[in-house]
């Protein structure tokens, strides 16, 4: 089961949460969950969760996503405890009240059923809501390379899907050869992490699929999964939040 828990937060004592504090929120999460499980997460490569901060005016939301049932039990359930009303961010000496909780879940089966029975359009508008980057050959890639996007999502899907493997070099090559970015609104930015700045980008792109219908269905599956997994590097500390935005097909042809 893929799960998103959105917590509305309010810092005490007139302090403010800022977008660059997402990495510190990861520390808050690690403090709350079981110590042995936290150690296991630190030692693993790909992780079964992502998290990031989002803002709507003065309202602040902490979005915690998990990709499997164990992560749901170990990460989500502790935050669902109604007795938990306040969390503490030690790095910034900040106590933070939890104002509300909102849970959203999607089964992997529903995604695969949509792949086999669905009929996606040719266009996909994708928003990168937090700083996003990839790493290739030891160097940062901070632009929306389709091969990096698809490859990241396929590897993450395989990490949690034990029944079948999606990642394949030939399939990845076919996806990139038959799709293109036809519109975008992007800007370069940096993600702040413990005194360093990681070059990255935010904004949106529109992807056009010139391949068959099944390819479009597969891309939609990956992008819907990406809402929970994130894309690119350091999704566990606030980077790579991805959203698939629904729009009418005709608007992309203009």
Coordinates of N, CA and C in Angstrom, one line a residue:
X1 N 0.8 -1.2 0.0 CA 0.0 0.0 0.0 C 0.9 1.2 0.0
X2 N 0.6 2.2 -0.9 CA 1.3 3.5 -1.0 C 0.5 4.5 -0.1
X3 N 1.2 5.2 0.8 CA 0.5 6.0 1.7 C 1.2 7.4 1.8
X4 N 0.3 8.4 1.9 CA 0.8 9.8 2.2 C 0.1 10.2 3.5
X5 N 0.8 10.7 4.5 CA 0.3 11.3 5.7 C 0.7 12.8 5.6
X6 N -0.3 13.7 5.6 CA 0.0 15.1 5.6 C -0.4 15.7 6.9
X7 N 0.6 16.2 7.6 CA 0.5 16.8 8.9 C 0.5 18.4 8.7
X8 N -0.5 19.1 9.2 CA -0.4 20.5 9.3 C 0.3 20.9 10.5
X9 N 1.3 21.8 10.4 CA 2.2 22.1 11.5 C 2.1 23.6 11.9
X10 N 2.4 23.9 13.1 CA 2.5 25.3 13.6 C 3.5 25.4 14.6
X11 N 4.6 26.0 14.3 CA 5.7 26.2 15.3 C 5.3 27.1 16.5
X12 N 5.8 26.8 17.7 CA 5.5 27.6 18.8 C 6.4 28.8 19.0
X13 N 6.0 29.7 19.8 CA 6.9 30.8 20.2 C 7.2 31.7 19.0
X14 N 6.3 31.8 18.1 CA 6.4 32.8 17.0 C 7.5 32.4 16.0
X15 N 8.1 31.2 16.0 CA 9.1 30.8 15.1 C 8.5 30.4 13.8
X16 N 9.3 30.2 12.7 CA 8.8 29.9 11.4 C 9.5 28.7 10.8
X17 N 8.7 27.9 10.1 CA 9.3 26.8 9.4 C 9.6 27.3 8.0
X18 N 10.8 26.9 7.4 CA 11.2 27.4 6.1 C 11.4 26.1 5.3
X19 N 11.3 26.3 3.9 CA 11.5 25.1 3.0 C 12.8 24.4 3.2
X20 N 13.9 25.1 3.5 CA 15.2 24.5 3.7 C 15.3 23.7 5.0
X21 N 14.3 23.7 5.8 CA 14.3 22.9 7.1 C 13.8 21.5 6.9
X22 N 13.5 21.1 5.6 CA 13.0 19.7 5.4 C 14.0 18.7 5.8
X23 N 15.3 18.9 5.7 CA 16.3 17.9 6.1 C 16.3 17.8 7.7
X24 N 16.0 18.9 8.4 CA 15.9 18.8 9.8 C 14.6 18.0 10.2
X25 N 13.5 18.1 9.4 CA 12.3 17.3 9.7 C 12.6 15.8 9.6
X26 N 13.5 15.5 8.7 CA 13.9 14.1 8.6 C 14.5 13.6 10.0
X27 N 15.3 14.5 10.6 CA 15.8 14.1 12.0 C 14.6 14.0 13.0
X28 N 13.6 14.8 12.9 CA 12.4 14.6 13.7 C 11.8 13.3 13.5
X29 N 11.7 12.9 12.3 CA 11.1 11.5 12.0 C 11.9 10.4 12.6
X30 N 13.2 10.5 12.4 CA 14.1 9.4 12.9 C 14.1 9.3 14.4
X31 N 13.8 10.4 15.1 CA 13.8 10.4 16.5 C 12.5 9.7 17.0
X32 N 11.5 9.8 16.3 CA 10.2 9.2 16.7 C 10.0 7.8 16.5
X33 N 10.6 7.3 15.4 CA 10.4 5.9 15.0 C 11.4 5.0 15.8
X34 N 11.1 3.7 15.7 CA 11.9 2.7 16.5 C 13.4 2.8 16.1
X35 N 14.3 2.7 17.1 CA 15.7 2.9 16.9 C 16.3 1.9 15.9
X36 N 15.9 0.6 16.1 CA 16.4 -0.4 15.3 C 16.0 -0.3 13.8
X37 N 14.8 0.1 13.6 CA 14.3 0.4 12.3 C 15.0 1.6 11.7
X38 N 15.2 2.6 12.4 CA 15.9 3.8 11.9 C 17.3 3.4 11.5
X39 N 17.9 2.5 12.2 CA 19.3 2.1 11.9 C 19.3 1.3 10.6
X40 N 18.2 0.5 10.4 CA 18.1 -0.3 9.2 C 17.9 0.6 8.0
X41 N 17.1 1.7 8.1 CA 16.8 2.7 7.1 C 18.1 3.4 6.7
X42 N 19.0 3.7 7.6 CA 20.2 4.4 7.4 C 21.2 3.5 6.6
X43 N 21.1 2.2 6.8 CA 22.1 1.3 6.1 C 21.6 0.9 4.8
X44 N 20.3 1.0 4.4 CA 19.8 0.6 3.1 C 20.2 1.6 2.1
X45 N 20.1 1.2 0.8 CA 20.4 2.1 -0.3 C 19.1 2.9 -0.6
X46 N 18.2 2.4 -1.5 CA 16.9 3.0 -1.7 C 16.1 2.9 -0.4
X47 N 15.3 3.9 -0.1 CA 14.5 3.9 1.1 C 13.0 3.8 0.8
X48 N 12.2 3.1 1.7 CA 10.8 3.0 1.4 C 10.0 4.2 1.8
X49 N 10.5 5.4 1.8 CA 9.8 6.6 2.2 C 10.4 7.8 1.5
X50 N 9.6 8.9 1.5 CA 10.1 10.2 1.2 C 9.3 11.2 2.0
X51 N 9.8 12.4 2.1 CA 9.2 13.4 2.9 C 9.6 14.8 2.5
X52 N 8.7 15.8 2.6 CA 9.0 17.1 2.3 C 8.0 18.1 2.9
X53 N 8.4 19.4 3.0 CA 7.5 20.4 3.5 C 6.9 21.1 2.3
X54 N 5.6 21.5 2.5 CA 4.9 22.3 1.5 C 4.2 23.5 2.2
X55 N 3.9 24.5 1.5 CA 3.4 25.7 2.1 C 2.2 26.3 1.2
X56 N 1.2 26.7 1.9 CA 0.0 27.4 1.3 C -0.3 28.6 2.1
X57 N 0.2 29.8 1.7 CA 0.1 31.0 2.5 C 0.9 30.8 3.8
X58 N 0.2 31.0 4.9 CA 0.8 30.8 6.2 C 0.7 29.4 6.7
X59 N 0.0 28.6 6.0 CA -0.1 27.2 6.4 C 1.1 26.3 6.0
X60 N 1.5 25.5 6.9 CA 2.7 24.6 6.6 C 2.3 23.2 6.8
X61 N 2.7 22.3 5.8 CA 2.3 20.9 5.8 C 3.6 20.1 5.7
X62 N 3.6 19.0 6.5 CA 4.7 18.0 6.4 C 4.1 16.8 5.7
X63 N 4.6 16.4 4.6 CA 4.1 15.3 3.8 C 5.1 14.1 3.9
X64 N 4.6 13.0 4.5 CA 5.4 11.8 4.7 C 4.8 10.7 3.9
X65 N 5.6 10.2 3.0 CA 5.1 9.1 2.1 C 5.8 7.8 2.4
X66 N 5.1 6.7 2.3 CA 5.8 5.4 2.5 C 5.3 4.5 1.4
X67 N 6.1 3.5 1.1 CA 5.9 2.6 -0.1 C 5.5 1.2 0.2
X68 N 5.5 0.8 1.5 CA 5.3 -0.6 1.8 C 4.7 -0.6 3.2
X69 N 4.1 -1.8 3.5 CA 3.3 -2.0 4.8 C 4.2 -1.8 6.0
X70 N 5.4 -2.4 6.0 CA 6.3 -2.2 7.2 C 6.6 -0.8 7.4
X71 N 6.9 0.0 6.4 CA 7.2 1.4 6.6 C 5.9 2.1 7.1
X72 N 4.8 1.7 6.7 CA 3.5 2.3 7.2 C 3.4 2.0 8.7
X73 N 3.7 0.8 9.1 CA 3.6 0.5 10.6 C 4.6 1.2 11.4
X74 N 5.8 1.3 10.9 CA 7.0 1.8 11.6 C 7.1 3.3 11.6
X75 N 6.6 4.0 10.5 CA 6.8 5.4 10.3 C 5.4 6.1 10.4
X76 N 4.4 5.7 9.7 CA 3.1 6.4 9.7 C 2.4 6.3 11.0
X77 N 2.2 5.0 11.5 CA 1.4 4.8 12.7 C 1.9 5.6 13.9
X78 N 3.2 5.8 14.2 CA 3.5 6.6 15.3 C 3.0 8.1 15.2
X79 N 3.0 8.6 14.0 CA 2.5 10.0 13.8 C 1.0 10.0 13.8
X80 N 0.3 8.9 13.7 CA -1.2 8.9 13.7 C -1.7 8.9 15.2
X81 N -0.8 8.6 16.1 CA -1.2 8.6 17.5 C -1.8 10.0 17.9
X82 N -3.0 10.1 18.3 CA -3.6 11.3 18.7 C -3.0 11.9 19.9
X83 N -2.3 11.1 20.7 CA -1.6 11.6 21.9 C -0.4 12.5 21.5
X84 N 0.1 12.3 20.3 CA 1.3 13.0 19.8 C 0.8 14.4 19.3
X85 N 0.9 15.4 20.0 CA 0.4 16.7 19.7 C 1.5 17.7 19.3
X86 N 2.8 17.4 19.7 CA 3.9 18.3 19.5 C 5.1 17.4 19.1
X87 N 5.9 17.9 18.2 CA 7.2 17.3 17.9 C 8.3 18.4 18.1
X88 N 9.5 17.9 18.3 CA 10.6 18.9 18.5 C 11.7 18.8 17.5
X89 N 12.1 19.9 16.9 CA 13.2 20.0 16.0 C 14.5 20.5 16.7
X90 N 15.3 19.6 17.2 CA 16.4 19.9 18.0 C 17.4 20.9 17.3
X91 N 17.6 20.6 16.0 CA 18.6 21.4 15.3 C 18.3 22.9 15.3
X92 N 17.0 23.2 15.3 CA 16.6 24.6 15.3 C 16.0 25.1 16.6
X93 N 16.1 24.2 17.7 CA 15.5 24.5 19.0 C 14.1 25.0 18.8
X94 N 13.3 24.1 18.2 CA 11.9 24.5 17.8 C 10.9 23.4 18.2
X95 N 9.9 23.8 19.0 CA 8.8 22.9 19.2 C 7.6 23.2 18.3
X96 N 7.0 22.1 17.7 CA 6.1 22.3 16.6 C 4.8 21.5 16.9
X97 N 3.7 22.2 16.9 CA 2.4 21.6 17.2 C 1.9 20.9 15.9
X98 N 1.2 19.8 16.1 CA 0.5 19.1 15.0 C -0.9 19.6 15.0
X99 N -1.4 20.3 14.0 CA -2.7 20.9 14.0 C -3.7 19.9 13.5
X100 N -3.4 19.1 12.4 CA -4.3 18.2 11.8 C -3.5 17.1 11.1
X101 N -4.2 16.0 10.8 CA -3.7 14.9 10.1 C -4.6 14.5 8.9
X102 N -4.0 14.2 7.8 CA -4.8 13.7 6.7 C -4.1 12.6 6.0
X103 N -4.8 11.4 5.8 CA -4.2 10.2 5.3 C -4.8 9.9 3.9
X104 N -3.9 9.5 3.0 CA -4.3 9.1 1.7 C -3.5 7.9 1.3
X105 N -4.3 6.9 0.8 CA -3.6 5.6 0.4 C -4.1 5.1 -1.0
X106 N -3.2 4.5 -1.7 CA -3.4 3.9 -3.0 C -2.7 2.5 -3.0
X107 N -3.4 1.5 -3.5 CA -2.8 0.2 -3.6 C -2.0 0.1 -4.9
X108 N -0.9 -0.7 -4.8 CA -0.2 -1.0 -6.0 C -1.0 -1.7 -7.0
X109 N -2.0 -2.5 -6.6 CA -2.8 -3.3 -7.5 C -3.7 -2.3 -8.3
X110 N -4.1 -1.2 -7.7 CA -4.9 -0.2 -8.5 C -4.1 0.4 -9.5
X111 N -2.8 0.7 -9.3 CA -1.9 1.2 -10.3 C -1.8 0.3 -11.5
X112 N -1.5 -1.0 -11.1 CA -1.3 -2.0 -12.2 C -2.6 -2.2 -13.0
X113 N -3.7 -2.2 -12.3 CA -5.0 -2.4 -13.0 C -5.2 -1.2 -14.0
X114 N -4.9 0.0 -13.6 CA -5.0 1.1 -14.5 C -4.1 1.0 -15.7
X115 N -2.9 0.4 -15.4 CA -2.0 0.2 -16.5 C -2.5 -0.7 -17.6
X116 N -3.1 -1.8 -17.2 CA -3.7 -2.8 -18.1 C -5.0 -2.4 -18.7
X117 N -5.8 -1.6 -18.0 CA -7.2 -1.3 -18.5 C -7.3 0.2 -18.8
X118 N -6.4 1.0 -18.4 CA -6.5 2.5 -18.5 C -6.3 2.9 -20.0
X119 N -6.5 4.2 -20.2 CA -6.3 4.8 -21.5 C -5.8 6.2 -21.2
X120 N -4.5 6.3 -21.0 CA -3.9 7.6 -20.7 C -3.9 8.5 -22.0
X121 N -3.8 9.8 -21.8 CA -3.6 10.7 -22.9 C -2.2 10.7 -23.4
X122 N -1.9 11.6 -24.3 CA -0.5 11.7 -24.9 C 0.4 12.6 -24.0
X123 N -0.2 13.5 -23.2 CA 0.5 14.5 -22.5 C 0.5 14.3 -21.0
X124 N 1.6 14.7 -20.4 CA 1.7 14.5 -18.9 C 2.4 15.8 -18.4
X125 N 1.6 16.5 -17.6 CA 2.2 17.7 -16.9 C 2.7 17.3 -15.5
X126 N 4.0 17.5 -15.3 CA 4.7 17.0 -14.1 C 5.3 18.2 -13.4
X127 N 5.0 18.4 -12.1 CA 5.5 19.4 -11.3 C 6.6 18.9 -10.3
X128 N 7.7 19.6 -10.3 CA 8.7 19.2 -9.3 C 8.6 20.3 -8.2
X129 N 7.9 19.9 -7.1 CA 7.5 20.8 -6.1 C 8.6 21.2 -5.1
X130 N 9.6 20.4 -5.0 CA 10.8 20.8 -4.2 C 12.0 20.6 -5.0
X131 N 13.2 21.2 -4.6 CA 14.4 21.0 -5.4 C 14.7 19.6 -5.8
X132 N 15.0 19.4 -7.1 CA 15.2 18.1 -7.6 C 16.5 18.0 -8.4
X133 N 17.2 16.9 -8.2 CA 18.5 16.7 -8.9 C 18.7 15.2 -9.1
X134 N 19.6 14.8 -10.0 CA 20.0 13.5 -10.2 C 21.5 13.4 -10.1
X135 N 22.0 12.2 -10.0 CA 23.5 12.0 -9.9 C 23.9 11.0 -11.0
X136 N 24.7 11.4 -11.9 CA 25.2 10.5 -12.9 C 26.8 10.6 -13.0
X137 N 27.4 9.4 -12.9 CA 28.9 9.4 -13.0 C 29.5 10.3 -12.0
X138 N 28.9 10.3 -10.8 CA 29.5 11.1 -9.7 C 29.2 12.6 -9.8
X139 N 28.5 13.1 -10.8 CA 28.2 14.5 -10.9 C 26.7 14.7 -10.8
X140 N 26.3 15.9 -10.3 CA 24.9 16.3 -10.2 C 24.4 16.7 -11.6
X141 N 23.1 16.2 -11.9 CA 22.4 16.6 -13.1 C 21.2 17.4 -12.6
X142 N 21.2 18.7 -12.8 CA 20.1 19.5 -12.3 C 19.2 20.2 -13.4
X143 N 18.8 19.3 -14.3 CA 17.8 19.6 -15.2 C 16.9 18.4 -15.5
X144 N 15.7 18.5 -16.0 CA 14.8 17.3 -16.1 C 15.1 16.4 -17.2
X145 N 16.1 15.6 -17.1 CA 16.5 14.6 -18.1 C 15.5 13.4 -18.0
X146 N 14.8 13.1 -19.1 CA 13.8 12.1 -19.0 C 14.3 10.7 -18.7
X147 N 15.5 10.4 -19.2 CA 16.1 9.1 -18.8 C 16.3 9.0 -17.3
X148 N 16.8 10.1 -16.7 CA 17.0 10.1 -15.3 C 15.7 10.0 -14.5
X149 N 14.6 10.6 -15.0 CA 13.3 10.6 -14.3 C 12.8 9.2 -14.4
X150 N 12.7 8.6 -15.6 CA 12.1 7.3 -15.8 C 13.0 6.2 -15.0
X151 N 14.3 6.3 -15.1 CA 15.1 5.3 -14.5 C 15.0 5.4 -13.0
X152 N 14.9 6.6 -12.4 CA 14.7 6.7 -11.0 C 13.4 6.1 -10.5
X153 N 12.3 6.4 -11.2 CA 11.0 5.9 -10.8 C 10.9 4.4 -11.0
X154 N 11.5 3.8 -12.1 CA 11.5 2.4 -12.3 C 12.3 1.6 -11.2
X155 N 13.4 2.1 -10.8 CA 14.2 1.5 -9.8 C 13.5 1.5 -8.4
X156 N 12.8 2.6 -8.1 CA 12.1 2.7 -6.9 C 10.9 1.8 -6.9
X157 N 10.2 1.7 -8.0 CA 9.1 0.8 -8.1 C 9.5 -0.6 -7.9
X158 N 10.6 -1.0 -8.5 CA 11.1 -2.4 -8.3 C 11.5 -2.7 -6.9
X159 N 12.0 -1.6 -6.2 CA 12.4 -1.8 -4.8 C 11.2 -2.2 -3.9
X160 N 10.0 -1.8 -4.2 CA 8.9 -2.2 -3.4 C 8.0 -3.2 -4.0
X161 N 8.1 -3.4 -5.3 CA 7.3 -4.4 -6.0 C 8.0 -5.7 -6.1
X162 N 7.6 -6.7 -5.4 CA 8.4 -8.0 -5.3 C 7.9 -9.0 -6.4
X163 N 6.8 -8.7 -7.1 CA 6.2 -9.6 -8.0 C 6.8 -9.5 -9.4
X164 N 7.2 -8.3 -9.8 CA 7.7 -8.2 -11.2 C 8.7 -7.0 -11.2
X165 N 9.6 -7.1 -12.2 CA 10.6 -6.0 -12.3 C 10.3 -5.1 -13.5
X166 N 10.4 -3.8 -13.3 CA 10.1 -2.9 -14.3 C 11.3 -2.4 -15.0
X167 N 12.4 -2.3 -14.2 CA 13.6 -1.6 -14.8 C 14.3 -2.5 -15.9
X168 N 14.5 -2.0 -17.0 CA 15.2 -2.7 -18.1 C 15.8 -1.6 -19.0
X169 N 17.1 -1.8 -19.3 CA 17.8 -0.8 -20.1 C 17.2 -0.6 -21.5
X170 N 16.7 -1.7 -22.1 CA 16.0 -1.5 -23.4 C 14.7 -0.7 -23.3
X171 N 14.0 -1.0 -22.2 CA 12.7 -0.3 -22.0 C 13.0 1.2 -21.7
X172 N 14.0 1.4 -20.9 CA 14.3 2.8 -20.6 C 14.7 3.6 -21.9
X173 N 15.5 2.9 -22.7 CA 15.9 3.6 -24.0 C 14.7 3.8 -24.9
X174 N 13.7 2.9 -24.9 CA 12.5 3.0 -25.7 C 11.6 4.2 -25.2
X175 N 11.5 4.3 -23.9 CA 10.8 5.4 -23.3 C 11.3 6.7 -23.7
X176 N 12.6 6.9 -23.5 CA 13.3 8.2 -23.8 C 13.2 8.5 -25.3
X177 N 13.3 7.5 -26.1 CA 13.3 7.7 -27.6 C 11.9 8.1 -28.1
X178 N 10.8 7.7 -27.4 CA 9.5 8.0 -27.8 C 8.7 9.1 -27.1
X179 N 9.4 9.8 -26.2 CA 8.8 10.9 -25.4 C 9.7 12.1 -25.5
X180 N 9.1 13.3 -25.3 CA 9.9 14.5 -25.3 C 9.3 15.5 -24.4
X181 N 10.1 16.5 -24.0 CA 9.5 17.6 -23.2 C 9.2 18.7 -24.2
X182 N 7.9 19.1 -24.2 CA 7.4 20.1 -25.2 C 7.2 21.4 -24.6
X183 N 7.0 21.5 -23.3 CA 6.8 22.8 -22.6 C 7.4 22.7 -21.2
X184 N 7.9 23.8 -20.7 CA 8.4 23.8 -19.3 C 8.4 25.2 -18.8
X185 N 8.4 25.3 -17.4 CA 8.6 26.5 -16.7 C 9.4 26.1 -15.5
X186 N 10.7 26.3 -15.6 CA 11.7 25.8 -14.6 C 12.6 26.9 -14.1
X187 N 13.1 26.7 -13.0 CA 14.2 27.6 -12.5 C 15.2 26.8 -11.7
X188 N 16.5 27.2 -11.8 CA 17.5 26.6 -11.0 C 17.5 27.1 -9.6
X189 N 17.8 26.3 -8.7 CA 17.8 26.6 -7.3 C 18.9 25.8 -6.6
X190 N 18.9 25.8 -5.2 CA 19.8 25.0 -4.5 C 19.0 24.4 -3.3
X191 N 19.4 23.2 -2.9 CA 18.9 22.6 -1.7 C 20.0 22.6 -0.6
X192 N 19.6 23.2 0.5 CA 20.5 23.5 1.6 C 20.6 22.2 2.5
X193 N 21.8 21.7 2.7 CA 22.0 20.6 3.5 C 23.3 20.7 4.3
X194 N 23.1 21.0 5.6 CA 24.2 21.0 6.6 C 25.4 21.8 6.0
X195 N 25.1 23.0 5.6 CA 26.2 23.9 5.2 C 26.6 23.8 3.7
X196 N 26.0 22.9 3.0 CA 26.3 22.7 1.6 C 25.1 23.0 0.8
X197 N 25.3 23.3 -0.5 CA 24.2 23.6 -1.4 C 24.2 22.6 -2.6
X198 N 23.2 21.9 -2.8 CA 23.1 21.0 -3.9 C 22.4 21.6 -5.0
X199 N 23.0 21.8 -6.2 CA 22.4 22.4 -7.4 C 21.2 21.6 -7.8
X200 N 20.1 22.2 -8.1 CA 18.8 21.5 -8.4 C 17.9 22.4 -9.2
X201 N 16.7 22.0 -9.4 CA 15.7 22.7 -10.1 C 14.3 22.5 -9.6
X202 N 13.4 23.5 -9.8 CA 12.0 23.3 -9.5 C 11.2 23.8 -10.6
X203 N 9.9 23.5 -10.6 CA 9.0 24.0 -11.7 C 8.2 22.8 -12.3
X204 N 7.8 23.0 -13.6 CA 7.0 22.0 -14.3 C 7.4 21.8 -15.7
X205 N 7.1 20.6 -16.2 CA 7.4 20.2 -17.6 C 6.1 19.6 -18.1
X206 N 6.0 19.6 -19.4 CA 5.0 18.8 -20.1 C 5.7 17.7 -21.0
X207 N 5.4 16.5 -20.8 CA 5.9 15.4 -21.5 C 4.9 14.9 -22.6
X208 N 5.4 14.7 -23.8 CA 4.5 14.2 -24.9 C 5.0 12.8 -25.2
X209 N 4.0 11.9 -25.2 CA 4.3 10.5 -25.6 C 3.9 10.3 -27.1
X210 N 4.9 9.9 -27.9 CA 4.7 9.6 -29.3 C 4.7 8.1 -29.6
X211 N 4.8 7.3 -28.5 CA 4.7 5.9 -28.6 C 3.3 5.3 -28.5
X212 N 3.2 4.0 -28.4 CA 1.9 3.4 -28.3 C 1.1 3.7 -27.0
X213 N -0.2 3.3 -27.0 CA -1.0 3.6 -25.8 C -0.4 2.9 -24.5
X214 N 0.1 1.7 -24.7 CA 0.6 1.0 -23.5 C 1.8 1.8 -22.9
X215 N 2.6 2.4 -23.7 CA 3.7 3.2 -23.2 C 3.2 4.4 -22.4
X216 N 2.1 5.0 -22.9 CA 1.5 6.1 -22.1 C 0.9 5.7 -20.8
X217 N 0.3 4.5 -20.8 CA -0.2 3.9 -19.6 C 0.9 3.7 -18.6
X218 N 2.1 3.2 -19.1 CA 3.2 2.9 -18.2 C 3.8 4.2 -17.7
X219 N 3.9 5.2 -18.5 CA 4.4 6.5 -18.0 C 3.5 7.0 -16.9
X220 N 2.2 7.0 -17.1 CA 1.3 7.4 -16.1 C 1.4 6.7 -14.8
X221 N 1.6 5.3 -14.9 CA 1.8 4.5 -13.7 C 3.0 5.0 -12.9
X222 N 4.1 5.2 -13.7 CA 5.4 5.7 -13.0 C 5.2 7.0 -12.3
X223 N 4.5 8.0 -13.0 CA 4.4 9.3 -12.5 C 3.4 9.3 -11.3
X224 N 2.4 8.5 -11.3 CA 1.5 8.4 -10.2 C 2.2 7.8 -9.0
X225 N 3.0 6.8 -9.3 CA 3.9 6.2 -8.2 C 4.8 7.2 -7.7
X226 N 5.3 8.1 -8.5 CA 6.3 9.1 -8.1 C 5.8 10.1 -7.1
X227 N 4.5 10.3 -7.0 CA 3.9 11.1 -6.0 C 4.3 10.6 -4.6
X228 N 4.4 9.3 -4.5 CA 4.7 8.7 -3.2 C 6.2 8.5 -3.0
X229 N 6.9 8.1 -4.1 CA 8.3 7.8 -4.0 C 9.3 9.0 -4.0
X230 N 8.8 10.1 -4.7 CA 9.7 11.1 -5.1 C 10.6 10.7 -6.2
X231 N 11.4 11.6 -6.7 CA 12.3 11.2 -7.9 C 13.7 11.9 -7.7
X232 N 14.7 11.2 -8.1 CA 16.0 11.7 -8.0 C 16.7 11.4 -6.7
X233 N 17.6 12.3 -6.3 CA 18.4 12.1 -5.1 C 17.7 12.7 -3.8
X234 N 18.1 12.1 -2.7 CA 17.8 12.7 -1.3 C 16.3 13.0 -1.1
X235 N 15.4 12.1 -1.6 CA 14.0 12.3 -1.4 C 13.6 12.1 0.1
X236 N 14.5 11.4 0.8 CA 14.2 11.2 2.2 C 14.3 12.4 3.1
X237 N 15.1 13.4 2.6 CA 15.3 14.6 3.3 C 14.7 15.9 2.7
X238 N 13.8 15.7 1.7 CA 13.0 16.8 1.3 C 13.1 17.1 -0.2
X239 N 14.0 16.5 -0.9 CA 14.2 16.8 -2.4 C 13.2 15.9 -3.2
X240 N 13.0 16.3 -4.5 CA 12.4 15.5 -5.5 C 10.9 15.2 -5.3
X241 N 10.2 16.1 -4.7 CA 8.7 15.9 -4.6 C 8.1 16.1 -5.9
X242 N 7.3 15.1 -6.4 CA 6.8 15.1 -7.8 C 5.3 15.0 -7.7
X243 N 4.6 15.7 -8.6 CA 3.2 15.7 -8.8 C 2.8 15.6 -10.2
X244 N 1.8 14.8 -10.5 CA 1.2 14.7 -11.8 C 0.0 15.5 -11.9
X245 N 0.0 16.5 -12.8 CA -1.1 17.5 -12.8 C -2.0 17.2 -14.0
X246 N -3.3 17.0 -13.8 CA -4.3 16.7 -14.8 C -4.6 18.0 -15.6
X247 N -4.6 18.0 -16.9 CA -5.0 19.1 -17.7 C -5.6 18.5 -19.0
X248 N -6.4 19.4 -19.6 CA -7.1 18.9 -20.9 C -6.0 18.8 -22.0
X249 N -6.2 17.8 -22.8 CA -5.2 17.5 -23.8 C -5.0 18.6 -24.8
X250 N -6.1 19.3 -25.2 CA -6.0 20.3 -26.2 C -5.2 21.5 -25.8
X251 N -5.1 21.7 -24.5 CA -4.3 22.9 -24.1 C -2.8 22.7 -24.4
X252 N -2.3 21.5 -24.6 CA -0.9 21.3 -24.8 C -0.5 21.4 -26.3
X253 N -1.5 21.4 -27.1 CA -1.2 21.5 -28.6 C -1.0 23.0 -29.0
X254 N -1.3 23.9 -28.2 CA -1.3 25.3 -28.5 C 0.2 25.9 -28.5

